[in-house]
Amino acid sequence: MAKPVRILFVTDLHGSRRAFLKFLNALKLYKADVGIIGGDLTGKVVVPVVKSNGIATAEFNGQVHTIDSDAKRQEVWKAIEDCGYYPVDLSEEEVAKLGTDLEYSTSLFHDATAERLKEWSRIAKERLAGIGIDVYVTGGNDDYLELDEVLAASESLIFAEDKVQMIGGTHEMISSGYTNITPWKCPRDITEDELYSKIDSMAQKVQNRESAIFNLHCPPIDTMLDRCTKLDTSFDPPKPIAGVDAAGGSTAVKKAIETYQPALSLHGHIHESRGVDRIGRTVCLNPGSEYSEGILRSVLVTMGEKKVDSFQFLSG
Amino acid sequence: MAEIHGAFARKTSGVVRDVSLRDAFIFGISLAIPFAANFFLFPLYEFLLPGADWTTAVIIGFALSFAAYALYASFGSMMPRSGGDYVFQSRGVHPILSFLSVISLDVFLQAPVFLVILMLSSAELGFSPFLTMAGAATGNTWLISAGTWAGSPWGLFTIAVIFVLLALAANVAGLKWVGRSQRYILFPIIIISGVVITALLFSSTPSSFETNFNNYGLILNGTANTYGNLINAATSAGFTAPAFSWLHTIYLAIIIATSFLFWTVWTAPFFGEIKGANNFRNLFLTFVAGGAFQAFFLMIPELAGFQHGLGSSFLSAAAFQGITFTPTLSFYPSFGILTLMTTNNVIVMFLASVGFMVAGYFMAQLFLTNMSRYLLAGSIDGALPLSLSSPSRRFKTPLTALVLSSIVVLVWAAIVDFTPTQIAFWTDVAVWTGPVIFFGTSLSGILFQWTNPSIYKNSLIAKYKGLLLIASLIVFALVMFVFVGYVIIPELEVSLGYNGLGIIFGVALAGLLWYFGFKWYQKKRGIDIGLAYKEIPPE
């Protein structure tokens, strides 16, 4: 009988340095055999640090920080990165371009996110050396497609997107960071048909469906994993409609789970919908995300030979 | 000075935290217990701590409360998580402490009993006086009877059931709606009542109040010169307006701090749902603002007005009657009823009373929120069943935890409301166990930098060297003073007796048995709940 596999799953870190470092530490603390990061590695905000008349300032979380020493710079930098934001030294002219030049601001974001991921990859290489824990990573709908190259080149993180991989020596896992169309029209938003086709093509290659794991960023629709606030898309960006709930999951993901009935399916995407649900024999889990507060939300799953032995939501 | 440039956000997704710091401030001041408890207890302190100056005591109490504000803002910045004290104590000291002090003693004993007493005082300070006085002012005997019924066991229990069911519905609808209802209903009403009460009291004089009191005394009590009888009874018993006492003022300041002003931090159980709860400065200022609102809007003006409009001699005599029931009155000389006696206008009476009425309801709303979040945190850690942290499919809120909290409150409401002669006993039990939460969290604050060095060193509050330790030590010292004071200082004595101690230790023991039993059960299922209590080093 195969030894149970302990999987630590986290998702939607959105650039938070603090959450990522906690994840690496948690792998050892929770004695995990395998780590999985379920997509949406990209942060949401660039914080310009602007020098004028010899004084640098950064406005961040409603406060203006004057950076007058190396220690202060380090402190402000860390606080910004811990929240998942990107501090960038910019001139007055460059800041002015941010709001008007889409190509410039997009390029700035791409560079910042790629650099952050390369840094994470370097840190993971140091921290995971010699401890024998594999860490799998997929993209998420917020992640630019160019990031796939950065992840594929990583020596410490195993890029799992669009692949069937054997994890823990016993469980086949398929992974996709693509989602159904969201109001934000993110880089990996595709139609439900396209999403099903993507999942289906991977699932058909799975040899043993009973013990398989689906690592799909988008949760199945109408479950405890996809509850979110309804958005008013007449605004740009869309605004939440207070008190009105919606199901943000995917019909394609649900259909795939119903069809193939893997032992476990892991999801993220809807930060506020941490929870568990069952579709047939499949245990579906979303640990949620509180990256901006520097909190690591995770779920520790013990996989038996053909089923989930136990799972435990953790946050720290 | 460099020009300031805001952050540039790309269009993207993500909504997690529903409650703003402004709502947290209102949550804090909704625990403006003076509205429903402090004033209710007014005769008690006036009698037990003669010579205490209330204004000075409130100002000193407010200053002392800064320690609690700093302690909770520090923990919020390090661990902005749902469960508040439960999380702080389990990570900072040991899960057994948090299970005992938060889950056992708070969720299953102190919070529900205290809530029942607060709802009871809302009925006795709001509904009952308003109906009674409105009946007396208009000559409507039905209203007088309704006022009497509102203060009877069935009246109190009925009000409690209505409050709890409404509070449950609001909580099930979601914290966003709880916040909004407090912002748009509670907050304006409290301001209206506060202003009306203060205006009423300052427009009254001791002589005009004497006339009003005698008139109402004749209607309600059926006796002439009730005012004179009250003064004479106290004077002949040797209880007269006492001279100022610093010692009693300090005692009162500590009680005001630990029992009232500290509680503006009790948004801690839902730190996980407050935007920006990890920002020490903003959280600290939110608590200070809540405390300042309580102290300088809800306490000092009303208390000063009370002294001005009713006079010290009468207040002392009323306090004597409130404790000794001599001479016999058909009404309790509470803050509520005495304030309403300064007017004959029913609309003004309503405006002055409505704050007490809604405060009782909103406390039910807030207590259910907090009790359910403690249960939710215990469930997330695996120390309680998973269903307590699973949101309802329909409402997205922790329905099971909310329903369980409501049931616990209603069971206690039945016990307390239908044992009217034991209300002082239940109040003592709640008063005794109230500071237990602060005891555990301040102990955690004292030890935290040694039990969780990496989290502490990497937190923003580490740069305020010694702040967490000093704030925790002050809170710990004040709480210990209260605990010890309740036993050895005759003026503060809270007598629990064997029955009270038995209930407290029984509830604590039941909690311990549950903790170890459930831990063993989870272990059998392959879940090590010990993992949940390990904070992950952030670097």
mmCIF file with all atom_site columns, N, CA and C in Angstrom, chain A residues 14 28 80 90 94 97 105 130 146 193 207 213 218 231 235 240 245 252 261 263 268 292 314:
data_model
loop_
_atom_site.group_PDB
_atom_site.id
_atom_site.type_symbol
_atom_site.label_atom_id
_atom_site.label_alt_id
_atom_site.label_comp_id
_atom_site.label_asym_id
_atom_site.label_entity_id
_atom_site.label_seq_id
_atom_site.pdbx_PDB_ins_code
_atom_site.Cartn_x
_atom_site.Cartn_y
_atom_site.Cartn_z
_atom_site.occupancy
_atom_site.B_iso_or_equiv
_atom_site.pdbx_formal_charge
_atom_site.auth_seq_id
_atom_site.auth_comp_id
_atom_site.auth_asym_id
_atom_site.auth_atom_id
_atom_site.pdbx_PDB_model_num
ATOM 1  N N  . HIS A 1 14  ? -0.774  36.664 -5.474  1.00 0.00 ? 14  HIS A N  1
ATOM 2  C CA . HIS A 1 14  ? -0.802  38.017 -6.051  1.00 0.00 ? 14  HIS A CA 1
ATOM 3  C C  . HIS A 1 14  ? 0.412   38.866 -5.671  1.00 0.00 ? 14  HIS A C  1
ATOM 4  N N  . LYS A 1 28  ? 7.852   23.126 5.306   1.00 0.00 ? 28  LYS A N  1
ATOM 5  C CA . LYS A 1 28  ? 8.627   22.370 6.303   1.00 0.00 ? 28  LYS A CA 1
ATOM 6  C C  . LYS A 1 28  ? 7.842   22.251 7.617   1.00 0.00 ? 28  LYS A C  1
ATOM 7  N N  . ILE A 1 80  ? 5.666   47.399 1.015   1.00 0.00 ? 80  ILE A N  1
ATOM 8  C CA . ILE A 1 80  ? 4.968   47.398 -0.284  1.00 0.00 ? 80  ILE A CA 1
ATOM 9  C C  . ILE A 1 80  ? 4.976   45.986 -0.878  1.00 0.00 ? 80  ILE A C  1
ATOM 10 N N  . LEU A 1 90  ? 10.736  55.840 -10.155 1.00 0.00 ? 90  LEU A N  1
ATOM 11 C CA . LEU A 1 90  ? 10.323  56.504 -11.390 1.00 0.00 ? 90  LEU A CA 1
ATOM 12 C C  . LEU A 1 90  ? 10.596  57.996 -11.291 1.00 0.00 ? 90  LEU A C  1
ATOM 13 N N  . GLU A 1 94  ? 8.059   59.882 -15.935 1.00 0.00 ? 94  GLU A N  1
ATOM 14 C CA . GLU A 1 94  ? 7.607   58.485 -16.077 1.00 0.00 ? 94  GLU A CA 1
ATOM 15 C C  . GLU A 1 94  ? 6.272   58.266 -15.350 1.00 0.00 ? 94  GLU A C  1
ATOM 16 N N  . LYS A 1 97  ? 3.449   59.371 -17.420 1.00 0.00 ? 97  LYS A N  1
ATOM 17 C CA . LYS A 1 97  ? 3.125   58.441 -18.520 1.00 0.00 ? 97  LYS A CA 1
ATOM 18 C C  . LYS A 1 97  ? 2.262   57.259 -18.046 1.00 0.00 ? 97  LYS A C  1
ATOM 19 N N  . SER A 1 105 ? 2.745   51.527 -19.323 1.00 0.00 ? 105 SER A N  1
ATOM 20 C CA . SER A 1 105 ? 2.342   50.993 -18.008 1.00 0.00 ? 105 SER A CA 1
ATOM 21 C C  . SER A 1 105 ? 2.263   49.467 -18.036 1.00 0.00 ? 105 SER A C  1
ATOM 22 N N  . GLY A 1 130 ? 17.803  20.395 -1.100  1.00 0.00 ? 130 GLY A N  1
ATOM 23 C CA . GLY A 1 130 ? 18.113  19.247 -0.256  1.00 0.00 ? 130 GLY A CA 1
ATOM 24 C C  . GLY A 1 130 ? 16.994  18.756 0.643   1.00 0.00 ? 130 GLY A C  1
ATOM 25 N N  . GLU A 1 146 ? 3.235   35.782 -20.745 1.00 0.00 ? 146 GLU A N  1
ATOM 26 C CA . GLU A 1 146 ? 4.706   35.833 -20.788 1.00 0.00 ? 146 GLU A CA 1
ATOM 27 C C  . GLU A 1 146 ? 5.333   35.236 -19.529 1.00 0.00 ? 146 GLU A C  1
ATOM 28 N N  . ASP A 1 193 ? -16.573 26.824 -23.369 1.00 0.00 ? 193 ASP A N  1
ATOM 29 C CA . ASP A 1 193 ? -16.290 25.722 -24.294 1.00 0.00 ? 193 ASP A CA 1
ATOM 30 C C  . ASP A 1 193 ? -14.788 25.503 -24.441 1.00 0.00 ? 193 ASP A C  1
ATOM 31 N N  . GLN A 1 207 ? -4.264  8.261  -16.601 1.00 0.00 ? 207 GLN A N  1
ATOM 32 C CA . GLN A 1 207 ? -4.388  6.801  -16.595 1.00 0.00 ? 207 GLN A CA 1
ATOM 33 C C  . GLN A 1 207 ? -5.345  6.313  -15.497 1.00 0.00 ? 207 GLN A C  1
ATOM 34 N N  . ILE A 1 213 ? -5.796  14.162 -9.449  1.00 0.00 ? 213 ILE A N  1
ATOM 35 C CA . ILE A 1 213 ? -6.010  15.487 -8.851  1.00 0.00 ? 213 ILE A CA 1
ATOM 36 C C  . ILE A 1 213 ? -6.194  16.490 -9.982  1.00 0.00 ? 213 ILE A C  1
ATOM 37 N N  . CYS A 1 218 ? -9.906  28.027 -11.649 1.00 0.00 ? 218 CYS A N  1
ATOM 38 C CA . CYS A 1 218 ? -11.306 28.430 -11.516 1.00 0.00 ? 218 CYS A CA 1
ATOM 39 C C  . CYS A 1 218 ? -12.119 27.343 -10.791 1.00 0.00 ? 218 CYS A C  1
ATOM 40 N N  . LEU A 1 231 ? -21.000 41.848 -9.557  1.00 0.00 ? 231 LEU A N  1
ATOM 41 C CA . LEU A 1 231 ? -20.355 43.076 -10.026 1.00 0.00 ? 231 LEU A CA 1
ATOM 42 C C  . LEU A 1 231 ? -21.241 43.822 -11.010 1.00 0.00 ? 231 LEU A C  1
ATOM 43 N N  . PHE A 1 235 ? -19.732 49.833 -14.919 1.00 0.00 ? 235 PHE A N  1
ATOM 44 C CA . PHE A 1 235 ? -18.613 50.695 -14.523 1.00 0.00 ? 235 PHE A CA 1
ATOM 45 C C  . PHE A 1 235 ? -17.307 50.103 -15.055 1.00 0.00 ? 235 PHE A C  1
ATOM 46 N N  . PRO A 1 240 ? -18.453 46.238 -7.169  1.00 0.00 ? 240 PRO A N  1
ATOM 47 C CA . PRO A 1 240 ? -19.297 45.255 -6.482  1.00 0.00 ? 240 PRO A CA 1
ATOM 48 C C  . PRO A 1 240 ? -20.651 45.849 -6.111  1.00 0.00 ? 240 PRO A C  1
ATOM 49 N N  . ASP A 1 245 ? -25.173 38.576 -4.102  1.00 0.00 ? 245 ASP A N  1
ATOM 50 C CA . ASP A 1 245 ? -24.187 37.526 -4.329  1.00 0.00 ? 245 ASP A CA 1
ATOM 51 C C  . ASP A 1 245 ? -24.274 36.959 -5.739  1.00 0.00 ? 245 ASP A C  1
ATOM 52 N N  . ALA A 1 252 ? -17.754 24.719 -17.099 1.00 0.00 ? 252 ALA A N  1
ATOM 53 C CA . ALA A 1 252 ? -16.830 23.760 -17.723 1.00 0.00 ? 252 ALA A CA 1
ATOM 54 C C  . ALA A 1 252 ? -16.077 22.959 -16.664 1.00 0.00 ? 252 ALA A C  1
ATOM 55 N N  . GLN A 1 261 ? -14.564 12.602 -12.329 1.00 0.00 ? 261 GLN A N  1
ATOM 56 C CA . GLN A 1 261 ? -14.596 12.203 -10.917 1.00 0.00 ? 261 GLN A CA 1
ATOM 57 C C  . GLN A 1 261 ? -13.203 11.895 -10.331 1.00 0.00 ? 261 GLN A C  1
ATOM 58 N N  . ALA A 1 263 ? -10.136 12.174 -7.493  1.00 0.00 ? 263 ALA A N  1
ATOM 59 C CA . ALA A 1 263 ? -10.237 12.103 -6.027  1.00 0.00 ? 263 ALA A CA 1
ATOM 60 C C  . ALA A 1 263 ? -10.316 13.503 -5.427  1.00 0.00 ? 263 ALA A C  1
ATOM 61 N N  . GLY A 1 268 ? -8.881  28.093 -6.716  1.00 0.00 ? 268 GLY A N  1
ATOM 62 C CA . GLY A 1 268 ? -8.663  29.385 -6.075  1.00 0.00 ? 268 GLY A CA 1
ATOM 63 C C  . GLY A 1 268 ? -9.588  30.399 -6.719  1.00 0.00 ? 268 GLY A C  1
ATOM 64 N N  . SER A 1 292 ? -3.080  40.229 0.691   1.00 0.00 ? 292 SER A N  1
ATOM 65 C CA . SER A 1 292 ? -2.770  41.646 0.929   1.00 0.00 ? 292 SER A CA 1
ATOM 66 C C  . SER A 1 292 ? -2.516  41.934 2.398   1.00 0.00 ? 292 SER A C  1
ATOM 67 N N  . LEU A 1 314 ? -5.721  25.844 6.893   1.00 0.00 ? 314 LEU A N  1
ATOM 68 C CA . LEU A 1 314 ? -4.808  26.501 7.823   1.00 0.00 ? 314 LEU A CA 1
ATOM 69 C C  . LEU A 1 314 ? -4.614  27.946 7.383   1.00 0.00 ? 314 LEU A C  1
#
